[in-house]
Coordinates of C-alpha atoms and ligand atoms in Angstrom, one line a residue:
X67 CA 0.0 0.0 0.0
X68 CA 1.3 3.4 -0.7
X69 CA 0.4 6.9 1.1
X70 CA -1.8 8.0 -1.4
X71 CA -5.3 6.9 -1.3
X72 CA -5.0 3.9 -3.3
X73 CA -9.1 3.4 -3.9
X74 CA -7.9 6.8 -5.8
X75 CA -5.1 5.4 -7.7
X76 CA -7.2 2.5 -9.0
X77 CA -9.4 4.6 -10.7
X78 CA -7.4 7.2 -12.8
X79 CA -6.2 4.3 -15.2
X80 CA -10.0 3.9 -15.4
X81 CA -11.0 6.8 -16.0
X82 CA -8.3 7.5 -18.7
X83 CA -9.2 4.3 -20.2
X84 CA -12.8 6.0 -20.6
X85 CA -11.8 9.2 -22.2
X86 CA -9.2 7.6 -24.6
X87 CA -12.2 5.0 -25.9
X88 CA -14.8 7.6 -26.3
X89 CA -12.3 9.8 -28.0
X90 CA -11.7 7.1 -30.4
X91 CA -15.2 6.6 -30.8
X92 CA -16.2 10.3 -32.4
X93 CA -12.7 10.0 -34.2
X94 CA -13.8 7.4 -36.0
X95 CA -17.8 8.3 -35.7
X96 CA -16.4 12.1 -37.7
X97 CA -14.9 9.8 -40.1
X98 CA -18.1 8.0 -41.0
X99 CA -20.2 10.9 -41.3
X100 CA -17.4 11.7 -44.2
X101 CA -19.1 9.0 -45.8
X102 CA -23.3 9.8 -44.9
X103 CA -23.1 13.3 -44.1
X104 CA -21.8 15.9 -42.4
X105 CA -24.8 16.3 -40.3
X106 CA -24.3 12.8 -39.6
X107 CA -21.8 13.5 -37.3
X108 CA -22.9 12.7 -33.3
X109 CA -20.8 15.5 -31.9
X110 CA -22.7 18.0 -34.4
X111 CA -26.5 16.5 -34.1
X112 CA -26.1 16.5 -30.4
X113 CA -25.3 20.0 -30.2
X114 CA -27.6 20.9 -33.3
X115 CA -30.1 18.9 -30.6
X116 CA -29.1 20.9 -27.9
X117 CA -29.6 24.4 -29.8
X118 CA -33.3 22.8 -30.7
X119 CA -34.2 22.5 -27.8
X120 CA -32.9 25.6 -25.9
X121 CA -35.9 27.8 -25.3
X122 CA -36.0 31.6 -25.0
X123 CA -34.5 31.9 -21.9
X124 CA -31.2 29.7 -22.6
X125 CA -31.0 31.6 -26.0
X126 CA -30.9 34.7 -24.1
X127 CA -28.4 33.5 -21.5
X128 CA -25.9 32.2 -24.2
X129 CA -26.1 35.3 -26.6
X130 CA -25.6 37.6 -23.8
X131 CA -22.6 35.7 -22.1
X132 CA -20.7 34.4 -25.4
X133 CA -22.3 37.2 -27.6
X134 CA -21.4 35.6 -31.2
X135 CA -18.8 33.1 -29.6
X136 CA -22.4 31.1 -28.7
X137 CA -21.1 28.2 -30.9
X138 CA -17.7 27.8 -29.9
X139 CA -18.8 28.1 -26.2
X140 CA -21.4 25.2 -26.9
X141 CA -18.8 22.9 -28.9
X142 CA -16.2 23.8 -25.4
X143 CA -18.9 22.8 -23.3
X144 CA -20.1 20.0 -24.5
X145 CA -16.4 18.8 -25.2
X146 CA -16.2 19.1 -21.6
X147 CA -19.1 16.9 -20.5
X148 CA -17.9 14.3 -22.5
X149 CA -14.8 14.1 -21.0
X150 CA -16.3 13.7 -18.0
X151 CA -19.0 11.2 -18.8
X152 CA -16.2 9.4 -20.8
X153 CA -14.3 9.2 -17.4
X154 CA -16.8 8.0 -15.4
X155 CA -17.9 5.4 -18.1
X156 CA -14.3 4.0 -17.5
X157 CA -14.7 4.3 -13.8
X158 CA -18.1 2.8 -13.8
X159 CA -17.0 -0.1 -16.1
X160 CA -14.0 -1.0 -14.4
X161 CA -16.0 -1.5 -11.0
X162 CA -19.4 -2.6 -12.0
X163 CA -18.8 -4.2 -15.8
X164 CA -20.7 -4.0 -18.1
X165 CA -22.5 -1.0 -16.8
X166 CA -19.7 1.7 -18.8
X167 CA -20.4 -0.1 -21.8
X168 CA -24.3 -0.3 -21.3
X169 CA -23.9 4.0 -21.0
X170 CA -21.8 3.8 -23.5
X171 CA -24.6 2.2 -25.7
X172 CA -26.9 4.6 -24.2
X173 CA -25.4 7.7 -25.5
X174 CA -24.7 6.1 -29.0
X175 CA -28.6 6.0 -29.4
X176 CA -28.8 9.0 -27.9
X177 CA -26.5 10.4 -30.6
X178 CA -28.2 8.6 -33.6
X179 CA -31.7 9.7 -32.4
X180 CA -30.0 13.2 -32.8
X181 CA -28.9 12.4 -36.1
X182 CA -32.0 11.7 -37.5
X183 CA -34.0 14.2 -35.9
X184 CA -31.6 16.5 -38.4
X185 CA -33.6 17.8 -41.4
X186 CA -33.1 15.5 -44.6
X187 CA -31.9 12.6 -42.1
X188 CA -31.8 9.5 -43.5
X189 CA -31.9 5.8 -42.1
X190 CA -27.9 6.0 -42.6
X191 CA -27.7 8.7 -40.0
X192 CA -27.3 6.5 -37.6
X193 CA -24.3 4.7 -38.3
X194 CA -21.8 7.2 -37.2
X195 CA -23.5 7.7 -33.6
X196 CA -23.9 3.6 -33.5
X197 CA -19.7 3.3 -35.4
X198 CA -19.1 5.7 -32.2
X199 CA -20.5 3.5 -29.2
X200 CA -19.1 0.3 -30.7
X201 CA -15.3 1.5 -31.2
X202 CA -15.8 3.0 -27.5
X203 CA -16.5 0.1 -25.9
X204 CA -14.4 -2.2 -28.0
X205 CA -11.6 -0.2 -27.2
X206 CA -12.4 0.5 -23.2
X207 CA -12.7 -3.2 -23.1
X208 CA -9.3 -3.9 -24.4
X209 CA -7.6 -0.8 -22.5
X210 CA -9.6 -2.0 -19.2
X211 CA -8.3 -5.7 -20.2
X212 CA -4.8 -4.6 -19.5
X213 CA -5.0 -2.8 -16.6
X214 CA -3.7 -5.2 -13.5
X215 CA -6.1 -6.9 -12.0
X216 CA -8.3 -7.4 -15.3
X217 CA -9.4 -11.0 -15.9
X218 CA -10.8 -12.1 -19.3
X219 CA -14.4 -10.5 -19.5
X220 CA -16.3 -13.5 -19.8
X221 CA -15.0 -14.8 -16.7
X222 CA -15.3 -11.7 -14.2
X223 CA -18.0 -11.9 -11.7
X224 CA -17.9 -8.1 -10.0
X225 CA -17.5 -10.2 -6.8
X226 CA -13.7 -10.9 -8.1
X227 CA -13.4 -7.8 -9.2
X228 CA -14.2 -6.2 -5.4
X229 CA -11.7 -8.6 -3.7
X230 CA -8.8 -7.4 -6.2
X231 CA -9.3 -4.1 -6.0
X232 CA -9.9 -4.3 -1.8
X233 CA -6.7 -5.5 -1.2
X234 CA -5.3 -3.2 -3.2
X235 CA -3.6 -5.5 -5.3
X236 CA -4.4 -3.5 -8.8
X237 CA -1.9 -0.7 -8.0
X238 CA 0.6 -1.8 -5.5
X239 CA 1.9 -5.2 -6.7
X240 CA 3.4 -6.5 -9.9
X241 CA 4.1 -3.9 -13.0
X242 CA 1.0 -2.0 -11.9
X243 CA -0.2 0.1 -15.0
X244 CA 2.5 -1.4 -17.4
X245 CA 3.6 -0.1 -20.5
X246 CA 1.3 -1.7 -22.3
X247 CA -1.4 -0.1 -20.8
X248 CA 0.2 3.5 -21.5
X249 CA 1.4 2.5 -24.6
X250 CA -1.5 1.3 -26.4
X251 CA -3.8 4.4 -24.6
X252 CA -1.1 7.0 -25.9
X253 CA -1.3 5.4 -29.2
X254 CA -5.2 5.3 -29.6
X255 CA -5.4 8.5 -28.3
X256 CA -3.2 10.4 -31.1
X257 CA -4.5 7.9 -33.5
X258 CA -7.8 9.2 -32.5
X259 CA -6.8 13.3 -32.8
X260 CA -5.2 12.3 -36.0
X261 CA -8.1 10.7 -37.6
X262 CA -10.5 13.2 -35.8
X263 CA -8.9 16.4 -36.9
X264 CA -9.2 14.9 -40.8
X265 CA -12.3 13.9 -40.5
X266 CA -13.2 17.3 -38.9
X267 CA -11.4 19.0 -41.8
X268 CA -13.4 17.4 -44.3
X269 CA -17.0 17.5 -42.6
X270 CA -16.0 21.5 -42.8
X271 CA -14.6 21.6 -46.2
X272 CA -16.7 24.4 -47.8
X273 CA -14.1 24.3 -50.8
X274 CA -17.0 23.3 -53.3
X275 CA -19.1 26.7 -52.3
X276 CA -16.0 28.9 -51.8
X277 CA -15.0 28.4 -55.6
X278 CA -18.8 28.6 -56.5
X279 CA -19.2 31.9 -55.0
X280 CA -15.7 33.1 -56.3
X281 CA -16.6 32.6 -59.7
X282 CA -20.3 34.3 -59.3
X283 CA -20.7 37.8 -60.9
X284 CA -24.1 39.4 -59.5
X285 CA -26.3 41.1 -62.0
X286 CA -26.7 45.6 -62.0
X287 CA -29.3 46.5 -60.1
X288 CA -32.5 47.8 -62.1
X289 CA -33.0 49.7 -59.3
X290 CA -29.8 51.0 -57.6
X291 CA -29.5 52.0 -53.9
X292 CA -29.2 56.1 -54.0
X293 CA -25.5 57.1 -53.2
X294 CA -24.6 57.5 -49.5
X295 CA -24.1 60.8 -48.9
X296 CA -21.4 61.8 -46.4
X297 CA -23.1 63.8 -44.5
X298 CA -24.7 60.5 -42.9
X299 CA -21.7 60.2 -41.0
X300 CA -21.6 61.8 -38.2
X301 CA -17.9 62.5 -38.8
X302 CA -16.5 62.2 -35.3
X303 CA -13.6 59.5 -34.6
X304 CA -14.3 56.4 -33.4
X305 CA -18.0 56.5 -34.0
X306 CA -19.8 53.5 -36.1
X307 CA -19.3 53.6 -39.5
X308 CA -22.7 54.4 -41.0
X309 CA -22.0 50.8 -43.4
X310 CA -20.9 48.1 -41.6
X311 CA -18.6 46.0 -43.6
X312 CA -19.1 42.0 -44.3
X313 CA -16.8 41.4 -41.8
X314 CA -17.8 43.4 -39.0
X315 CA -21.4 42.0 -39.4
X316 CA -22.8 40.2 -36.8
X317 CA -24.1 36.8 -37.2
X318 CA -26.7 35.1 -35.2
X319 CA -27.7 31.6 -36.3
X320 CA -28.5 27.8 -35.0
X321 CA -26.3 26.4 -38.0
X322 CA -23.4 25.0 -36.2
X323 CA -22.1 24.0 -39.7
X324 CA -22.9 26.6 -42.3
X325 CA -25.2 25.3 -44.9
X326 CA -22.7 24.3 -47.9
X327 CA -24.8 24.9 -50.5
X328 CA -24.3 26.2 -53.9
X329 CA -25.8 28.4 -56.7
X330 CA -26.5 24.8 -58.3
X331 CA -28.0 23.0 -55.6
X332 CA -29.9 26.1 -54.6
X333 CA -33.6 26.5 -55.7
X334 CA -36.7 28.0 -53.6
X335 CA -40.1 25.9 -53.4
X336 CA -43.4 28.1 -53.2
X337 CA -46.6 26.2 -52.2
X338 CA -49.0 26.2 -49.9
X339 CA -51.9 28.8 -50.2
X340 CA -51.3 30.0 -53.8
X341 CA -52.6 28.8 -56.8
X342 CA -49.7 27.9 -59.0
X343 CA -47.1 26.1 -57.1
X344 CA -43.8 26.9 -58.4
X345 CA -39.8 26.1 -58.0
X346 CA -37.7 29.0 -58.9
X347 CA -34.0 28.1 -60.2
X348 CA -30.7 30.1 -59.4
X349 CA -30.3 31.6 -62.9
X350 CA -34.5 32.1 -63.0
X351 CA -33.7 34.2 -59.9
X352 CA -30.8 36.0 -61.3
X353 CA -32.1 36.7 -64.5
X354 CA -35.3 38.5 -63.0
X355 CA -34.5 42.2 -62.1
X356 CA -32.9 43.5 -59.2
X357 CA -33.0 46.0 -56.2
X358 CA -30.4 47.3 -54.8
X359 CA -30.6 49.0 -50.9
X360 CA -29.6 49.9 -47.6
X361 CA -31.3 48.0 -44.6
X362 CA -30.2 48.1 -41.0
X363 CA -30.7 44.5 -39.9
X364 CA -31.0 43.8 -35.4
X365 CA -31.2 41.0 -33.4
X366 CA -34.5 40.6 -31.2
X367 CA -31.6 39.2 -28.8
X368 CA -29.9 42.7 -29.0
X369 CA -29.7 44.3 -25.5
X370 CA -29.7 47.6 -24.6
X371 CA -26.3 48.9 -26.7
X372 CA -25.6 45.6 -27.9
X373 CA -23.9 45.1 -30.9
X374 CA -26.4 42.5 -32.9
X375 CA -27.4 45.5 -35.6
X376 CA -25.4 46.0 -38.6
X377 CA -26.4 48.0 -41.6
X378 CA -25.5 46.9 -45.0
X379 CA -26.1 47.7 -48.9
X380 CA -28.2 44.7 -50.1
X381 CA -29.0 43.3 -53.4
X382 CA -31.8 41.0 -54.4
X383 CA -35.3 40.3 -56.0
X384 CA -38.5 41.9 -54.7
X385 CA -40.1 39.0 -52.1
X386 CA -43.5 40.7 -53.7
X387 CA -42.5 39.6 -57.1
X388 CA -42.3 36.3 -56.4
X389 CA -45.5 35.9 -54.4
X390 CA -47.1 37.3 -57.1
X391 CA -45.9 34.4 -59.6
X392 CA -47.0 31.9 -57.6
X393 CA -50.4 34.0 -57.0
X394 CA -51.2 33.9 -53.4
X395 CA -55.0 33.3 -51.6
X396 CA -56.4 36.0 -49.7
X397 CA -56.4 34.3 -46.6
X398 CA -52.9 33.6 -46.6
X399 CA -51.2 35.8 -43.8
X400 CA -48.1 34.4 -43.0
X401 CA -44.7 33.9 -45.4
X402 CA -43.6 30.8 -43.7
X403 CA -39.6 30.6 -44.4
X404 CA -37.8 27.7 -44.2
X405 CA -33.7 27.1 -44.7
X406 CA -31.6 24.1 -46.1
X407 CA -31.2 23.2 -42.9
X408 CA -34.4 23.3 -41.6
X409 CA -35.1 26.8 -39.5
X410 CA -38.0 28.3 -40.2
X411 CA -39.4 31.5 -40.2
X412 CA -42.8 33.4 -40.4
X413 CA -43.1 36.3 -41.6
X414 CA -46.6 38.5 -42.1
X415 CA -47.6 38.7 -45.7
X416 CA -48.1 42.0 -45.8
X417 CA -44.7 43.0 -44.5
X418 CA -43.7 41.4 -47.7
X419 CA -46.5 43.2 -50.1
X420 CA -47.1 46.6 -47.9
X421 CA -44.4 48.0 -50.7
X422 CA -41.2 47.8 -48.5
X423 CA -38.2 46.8 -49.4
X424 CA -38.6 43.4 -48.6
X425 CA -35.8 41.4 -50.7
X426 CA -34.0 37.9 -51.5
X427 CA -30.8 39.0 -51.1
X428 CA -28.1 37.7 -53.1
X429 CA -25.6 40.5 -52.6
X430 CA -24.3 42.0 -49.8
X431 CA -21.9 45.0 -49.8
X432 CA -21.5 44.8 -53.3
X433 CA -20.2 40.8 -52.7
X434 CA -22.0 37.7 -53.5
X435 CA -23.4 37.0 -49.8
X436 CA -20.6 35.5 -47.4
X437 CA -21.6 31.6 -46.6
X438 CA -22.5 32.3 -42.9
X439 CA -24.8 35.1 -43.9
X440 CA -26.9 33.1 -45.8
X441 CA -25.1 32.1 -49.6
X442 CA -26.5 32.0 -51.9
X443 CA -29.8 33.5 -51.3
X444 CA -31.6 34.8 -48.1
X445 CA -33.8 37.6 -47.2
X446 CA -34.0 40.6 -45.7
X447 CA -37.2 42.9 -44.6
X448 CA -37.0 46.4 -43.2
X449 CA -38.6 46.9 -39.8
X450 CA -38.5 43.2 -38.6
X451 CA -36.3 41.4 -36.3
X452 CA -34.1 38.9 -38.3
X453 CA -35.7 35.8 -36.8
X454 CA -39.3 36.5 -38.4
X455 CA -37.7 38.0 -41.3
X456 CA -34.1 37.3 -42.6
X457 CA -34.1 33.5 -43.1
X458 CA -30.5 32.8 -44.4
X459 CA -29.9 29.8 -47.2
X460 CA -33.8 30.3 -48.0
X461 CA -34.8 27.4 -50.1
X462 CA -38.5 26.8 -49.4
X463 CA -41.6 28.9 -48.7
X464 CA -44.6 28.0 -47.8
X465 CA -47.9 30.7 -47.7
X466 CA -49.8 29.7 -44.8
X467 CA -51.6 31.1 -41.6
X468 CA -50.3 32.7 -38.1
X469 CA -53.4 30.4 -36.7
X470 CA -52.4 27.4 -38.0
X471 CA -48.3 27.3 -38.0
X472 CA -45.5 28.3 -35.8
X473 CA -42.1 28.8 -36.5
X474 CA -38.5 28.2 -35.0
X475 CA -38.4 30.9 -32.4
X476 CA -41.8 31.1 -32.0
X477 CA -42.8 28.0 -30.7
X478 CA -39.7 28.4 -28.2
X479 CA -41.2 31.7 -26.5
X480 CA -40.6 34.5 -28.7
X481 CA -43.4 36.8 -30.1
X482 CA -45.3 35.9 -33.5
X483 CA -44.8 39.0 -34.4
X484 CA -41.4 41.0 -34.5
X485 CA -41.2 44.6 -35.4
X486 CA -37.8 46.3 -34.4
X487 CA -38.4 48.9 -31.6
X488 CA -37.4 52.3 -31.4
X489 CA -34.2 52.3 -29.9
X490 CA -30.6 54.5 -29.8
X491 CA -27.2 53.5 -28.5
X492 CA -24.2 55.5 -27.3
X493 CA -20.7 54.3 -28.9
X494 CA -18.2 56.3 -27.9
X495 CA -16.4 57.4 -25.4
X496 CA -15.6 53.9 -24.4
X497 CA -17.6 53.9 -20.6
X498 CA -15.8 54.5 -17.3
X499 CA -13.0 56.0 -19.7
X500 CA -11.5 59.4 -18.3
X501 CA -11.4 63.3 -19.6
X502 CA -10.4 66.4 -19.1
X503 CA -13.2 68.7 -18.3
X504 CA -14.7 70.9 -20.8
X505 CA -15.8 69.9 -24.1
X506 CA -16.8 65.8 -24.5
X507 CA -18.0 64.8 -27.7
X508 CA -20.8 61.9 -27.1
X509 CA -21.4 59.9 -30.8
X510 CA -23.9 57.3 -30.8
X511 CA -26.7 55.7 -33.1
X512 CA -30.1 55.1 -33.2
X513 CA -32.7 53.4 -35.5
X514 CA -36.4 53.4 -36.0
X515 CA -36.4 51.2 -39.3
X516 CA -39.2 51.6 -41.9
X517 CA -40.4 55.3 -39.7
X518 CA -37.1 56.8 -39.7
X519 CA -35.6 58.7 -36.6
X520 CA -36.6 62.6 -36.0
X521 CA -34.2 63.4 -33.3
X522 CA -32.1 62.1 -30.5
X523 CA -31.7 63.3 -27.3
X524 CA -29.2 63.8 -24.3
X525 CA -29.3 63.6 -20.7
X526 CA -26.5 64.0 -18.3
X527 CA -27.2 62.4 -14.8
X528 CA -30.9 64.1 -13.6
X529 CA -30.7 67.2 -16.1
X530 CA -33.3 67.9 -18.7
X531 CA -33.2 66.0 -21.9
X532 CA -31.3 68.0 -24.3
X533 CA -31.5 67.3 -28.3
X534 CA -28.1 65.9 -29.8
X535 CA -26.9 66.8 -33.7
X536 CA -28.4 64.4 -36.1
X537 CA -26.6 63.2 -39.1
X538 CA -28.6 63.3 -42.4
X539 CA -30.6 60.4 -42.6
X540 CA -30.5 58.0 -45.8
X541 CA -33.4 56.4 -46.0
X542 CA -36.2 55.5 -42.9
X543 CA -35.1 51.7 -43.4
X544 CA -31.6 52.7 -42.0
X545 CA -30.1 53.6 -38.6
X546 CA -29.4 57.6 -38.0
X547 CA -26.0 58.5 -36.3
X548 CA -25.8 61.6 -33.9
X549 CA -23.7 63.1 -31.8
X550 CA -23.3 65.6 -28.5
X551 CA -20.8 68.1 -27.5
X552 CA -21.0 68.2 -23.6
X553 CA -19.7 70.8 -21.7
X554 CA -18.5 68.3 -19.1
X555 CA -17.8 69.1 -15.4
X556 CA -15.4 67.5 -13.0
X557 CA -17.0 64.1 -10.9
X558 CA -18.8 61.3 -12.1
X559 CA -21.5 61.5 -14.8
X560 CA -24.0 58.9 -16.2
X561 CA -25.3 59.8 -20.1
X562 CA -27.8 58.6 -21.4
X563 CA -29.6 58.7 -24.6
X564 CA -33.3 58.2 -26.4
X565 CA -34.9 58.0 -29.6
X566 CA -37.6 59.9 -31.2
X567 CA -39.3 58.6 -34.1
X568 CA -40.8 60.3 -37.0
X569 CA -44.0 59.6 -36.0
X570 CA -43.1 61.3 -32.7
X571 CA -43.0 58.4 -30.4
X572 CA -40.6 58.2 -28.1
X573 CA -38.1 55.5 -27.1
X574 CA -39.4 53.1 -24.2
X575 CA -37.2 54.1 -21.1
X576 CA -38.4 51.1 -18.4
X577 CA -36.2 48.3 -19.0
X578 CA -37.1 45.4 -20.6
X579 CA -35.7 41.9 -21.7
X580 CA -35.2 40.5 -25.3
X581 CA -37.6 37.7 -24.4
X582 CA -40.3 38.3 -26.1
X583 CA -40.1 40.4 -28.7
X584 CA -37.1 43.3 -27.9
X585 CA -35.2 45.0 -25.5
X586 CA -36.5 48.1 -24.1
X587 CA -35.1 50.4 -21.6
X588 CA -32.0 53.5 -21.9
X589 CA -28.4 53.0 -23.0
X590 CA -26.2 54.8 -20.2
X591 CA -22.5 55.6 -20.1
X592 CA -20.5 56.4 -16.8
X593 CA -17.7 58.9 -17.5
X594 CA -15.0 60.2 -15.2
X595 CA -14.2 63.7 -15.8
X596 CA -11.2 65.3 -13.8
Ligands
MTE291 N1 -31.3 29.8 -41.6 C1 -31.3 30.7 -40.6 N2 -31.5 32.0 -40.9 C2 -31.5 32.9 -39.9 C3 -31.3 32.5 -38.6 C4 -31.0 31.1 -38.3 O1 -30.8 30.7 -37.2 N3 -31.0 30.2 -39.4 N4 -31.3 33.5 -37.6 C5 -32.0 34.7 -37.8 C6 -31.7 35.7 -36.9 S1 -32.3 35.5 -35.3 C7 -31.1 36.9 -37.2 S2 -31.0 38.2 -36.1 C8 -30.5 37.1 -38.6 C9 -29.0 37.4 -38.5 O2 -28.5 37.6 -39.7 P1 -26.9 37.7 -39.9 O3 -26.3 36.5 -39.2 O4 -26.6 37.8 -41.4 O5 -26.6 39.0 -39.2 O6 -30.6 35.9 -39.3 C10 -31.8 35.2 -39.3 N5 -31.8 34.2 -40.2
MO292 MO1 -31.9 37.3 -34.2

C-alpha cells in the first residue's frame, strides 16, 4: 500500500481508459459521417439537438454571455461533458462491468436519435453515432483488459473484481499500470486526434461553395440604392461607421455548420396557399431584375447597446415579385420561411406586399453573400427582427396562416410578431473612460427602421433632456447616427440617450428583456471627468 489513497489510484487508469475509448469513438464516428453526411456527425447533431431544444430563456443567457462566440462556447462545453462522462464510463465499467459499456450504448442512441432528428436525415444517419459507441466500448474493453487486476471478461464476476481491487492489489503489486497499458492508450489516443482532426477538416470543407461563390458575378441593379451621402456620417472618430462592412457584421444563427450549398444546388419551393405552385432556379432568380438597398438588420436578442445591428447595402429580388408568380389566396397571412437546414421563419404577408423593401438577397456590400450570412440566397425585410424576417440559405416557402403554424423561435417563446423597436445606443467614449473637463464629444446611433428617426436626445445624470446633432438620414429603413458636444464638469456623470421617431413616439425608457419580442429600456455611459 502506498500513502496516497489507493481506492484513488485504482481509478485514474479507469477513467483515462474511458476518455481515450470515447475519444476514439467520435474519431472514427467524424470519419463515418465523411461517408453519410456531415450532419451525420454525433458531436454536431447533439449540439444541433441541444440548440433545438434551448428555449427563450437559454438563447438569451448564451447570446448575452458568449455574444457571437455562442457556438464555440457550446462545442467547449459539450467537449467538456464528455470528458467527464467518458471518465466516469471507465470508472463505472471497471467496478461494476458492463454498466460503462451499457452507457456507452446509451449515448450512442442517444447520438443517432440526434442524427436523424436532423432535417433531410436518413436511415444512414445513424451509423456514425452507432460506429461511435461500438469502437468505445471495444476499445475501453481492451484498454480495461490490460489494466492489473483485469481477468478475461467472460470470466469476471464483479464479486472478483471487489476482492482485487480491496486488497489493493491492482496498484501496489506487480508492473502496476504497465507499459502496455500507456502504450497502447497513448497510441489510440493520437490515433484518435489524428483521424479526428481529418475527418473534422473534411465535414468542414466548404471548398465546393467557396469556388462557386468566387466565380459568381451578381447582376446591375435595375434599381440602384441612392448614393450615401457623407453627411450621414456623423464624422467624429471612433463613431460606427454608418456601413458596416461583411466582416464586421454580426451573425446570429443555429447552423453549427454553415449550410454548404451552392448556386446549383440552390432552388426555392413556393406552395401552400397560392394557386400555381412553383420552383424557382438560381439563374430564373438571377435573370429577373434587381434592387439594390440599404437596410439596417438587429437581433430581437440585442440588449440595450448591444452590438447585434449591422447595416449593410443589399441586393436581391422583390419578395413581392415572387409571391405574385405563384399568386397567393387572400387568406394567406403568414410567409412561412424555411432554410436548407431546416429553420424556419414566419413572416406577415403583408410585410412582404405593404411596398417595402422586402428582398432575397443575393448581394451584400456589393459581394455575393458570405456563406455564414446566408449564400447564396436569403432575405431581408425592413422593420422586422431577423428571426421573423431574414431566413439565411432560404430554399423553401410555404404561404400559410399565423393560426395554423408556428415557426422556429416562436414555438420556443418569442413573439409571433417582430417589429424592431425604437431604440438609440451611445458608442463612444468607451464607458468608465476618463477626460479632461470641458468639451466631450458623445457619438452614438439610433434606429427606428421603416419610420425613420426625428431626433435624439441627451441627458446628463438628472438634467433635462437635451437634443443631440443628427446626421442626415439615408433612407427610414436605416439607422441615424448623432452626436453631442458636452460641456463636461469635473465628478462622475452617467449619459444617457433616447430616440424619437418620425411619428413622434418616443423611445421606451423602463427596462425590458429580449424575451419576447425586444429589448426596451435607456443606454447609459459612466464617464469620469477630472
Ligand atoms: N437559416 C437561418 N436563418 C436565420 C437564422 C437562423 O438561425 N438560421 N437566424 C435569424 C436571426 S435570429 C437573425 S438576427 C439574422 C441574423 O443575420 P446575420 O447573421 O446575417 O446578421 O438571421 C436570421 N436568419
Ligand atoms: Mo436574431
Amino acid at each position: 500500500m502506498t500513502s496516497t489513497s489507493p481506492a484513488s489510484l485504482r481509478l485514474w487508469p479507469a477513467a483515462i481508459a474511458g476518455v481515450v475509448a470515447v475519444g476514439a469513438g467520435l474519431a472514427g464516428g467524424e470519419l463515418l459521417a465523411v461517408t453519410v453526411d456531415p450532419n451525420a456527425s454525433p458531436y454536431v447533431a447533439v449540439g444541433s439537438a441541444v440548440v433545438d431544444h434551448s428555449p427563450a430563456a437559454v438563447r438569451e443567457f448564451a447570446i448575452n454571455t458568449f455574444g457571437t462566440s455562442d457556438k464555440v462556447a457550446l462545442f467547449t462545453g459539450m467537449t467538456f461533458l464528455i470528458v467527464i462522462l467518458a471518465a466516469a464510463c471507465g470508472v463505472v465499467q471497471r467496478r461494476w462491468p458492463p454498466a460503462g459499456t451499457v452507457i456507452i450504448g446509451l449515448f450512442g442512441v442517444v447520438g443517432a436519435l440526434a442524427a436523424l432528428g436532423r432535417p433531410d436525415a436518413v436511415w444512414t444517419f445513424a451509423i456514425p453515432s452507432v460506429g461511435t459507441a461500438l469502437i468505445a466500448i471495444v476499445v475501453l474493453k481492451v484498454l480495461l483488459g490490460m489494466l492489473p487486476g483485469a481477468v478475461s471478461p467472460a470470466g469476471t464476476s464483479p464479486q472478483d473484481r471487489d476482492t482485487i481491487s480491496d486488497d489493493g492489489a491492482g496498484m501496489s503489486s506487480g508492473p502496476a499500470v504497465g507499459r502496455r497499458f500507456v502504450l497502447t492508450a497513448g497510441g489510440v489516443a493520437a490515433l484518435a486526434v489524428v483521424v479526428g482532426v481529418m475527418g473534422r477538416r473534411i465535414l468542414a470543407d466548404t471548398a465546393r461553395t467557396v469556388a462557386d461563390r468566387t466565380k459568381l458575378v451578381l447582376p446591375k441593379p435595375r434599381s440602384a440604392a441612392p448614393p450615401v451621402p457623407p453627411a450621414t456620417d456623423i464624422g467624429v472618430p471612433g463613431a460606427t461607421p454608418f456601413v458596416t462592412s461583411n466582416a464586421d457584421f454580426y451573425r446570429i444563427d443555429t447552423a453549427l455548420q454553415v449550410p454548404n450549398l451552392t448556386t446549383a444546388d440552390w432552388s426555392l419551393r413556393i406552395h401552400g396557399m397560392v394557386d400555381n405552385e412553383i420552383r424557382i432556379g438560381w439563374d430564373e432568380l438571377l435573370a429577373m431584375p434587381m434592387t439594390e438597398r440599404l437596410v439596417t438588420l438587429t437581433c430581437v436578442s440585442n440588449e440595450v447597446g448591444g452590438d447585434l445591428i449591422g447595416n449593410a447595402r443589399w441586393l436581391g429580388v422583390p419578395m413581392s415579385t415572387l409571391l405574385e408568380r405563384a399568386g397567393i389566396r387572400p387568406q394567406a397571412d403568414m410567409l412561412l420561411s424555411t432554410s436548407s437546414d431546416g429553420w424556419t421563419c414566419g413572416t406577415p404577408v403583408s410585410a412582404v406586399t405593404d411596398g417595402r423593401d422586402a428582398l432575397l438577397v443575393v448581394g451584400m456590400n456589393g459581394e455575393p453573400l458570405p456563406l455564414e450570412h446566408g449564400y447564396p440566397v436569403r432575405q431581408v425585410i425592413p422593420g422586422l427582427y431577423g428571426y421573423v424576417s431574414a431566413t439565411k440559405w432560404v430554399v423553401d416557402w410555404e404561404l400559410t396562416q399565423f393560426s395554423k403554424a408556428r415557426a422556429y423561435w416562436t414555438s420556443r417563446g418569442w413573439s409571433a410578431l417582430g417589429p424592431i423597436k425604437l431604440a438609440s445606443r451611445i458608442d463612444r467614449p468607451d464607458s468608465r473612460s476618463e477626460h479632461p473637463r470641458g468639451d466631450v464629444v458623445i457619438a452614438g446611433t439610433a434606429w427606428a427602421q421603416h419610420t425613420g428617426v426625428r431626433a435624439v436626445d441627451v441627458r446628463i445624470d438628472d438634467g433635462p433632456w437635451q437634443p443631440a446633432d443628427l446626421a442626415e438620414q439615408y433612407s427610414t429603413d436605416t439607422w441615424r447616427q448623432w452626436r453631442f458636444t458636452w460641456a463636461a464638469s469635473p465628478g462622475e456623470h452617467t449619459v444617457a440617450c433616447r430616440a424619437i421617431d418620425a411619428d413622434g413616439r418616443t423611445q421606451v425608457e423602463d427596462y425590458a428583456s429580449p424575451v419576447p419580442d425586444g429589448a426596451t429600456g435607456l443606454d447609459t455611459r459612466t464617464y469620469a471627468i477630472t
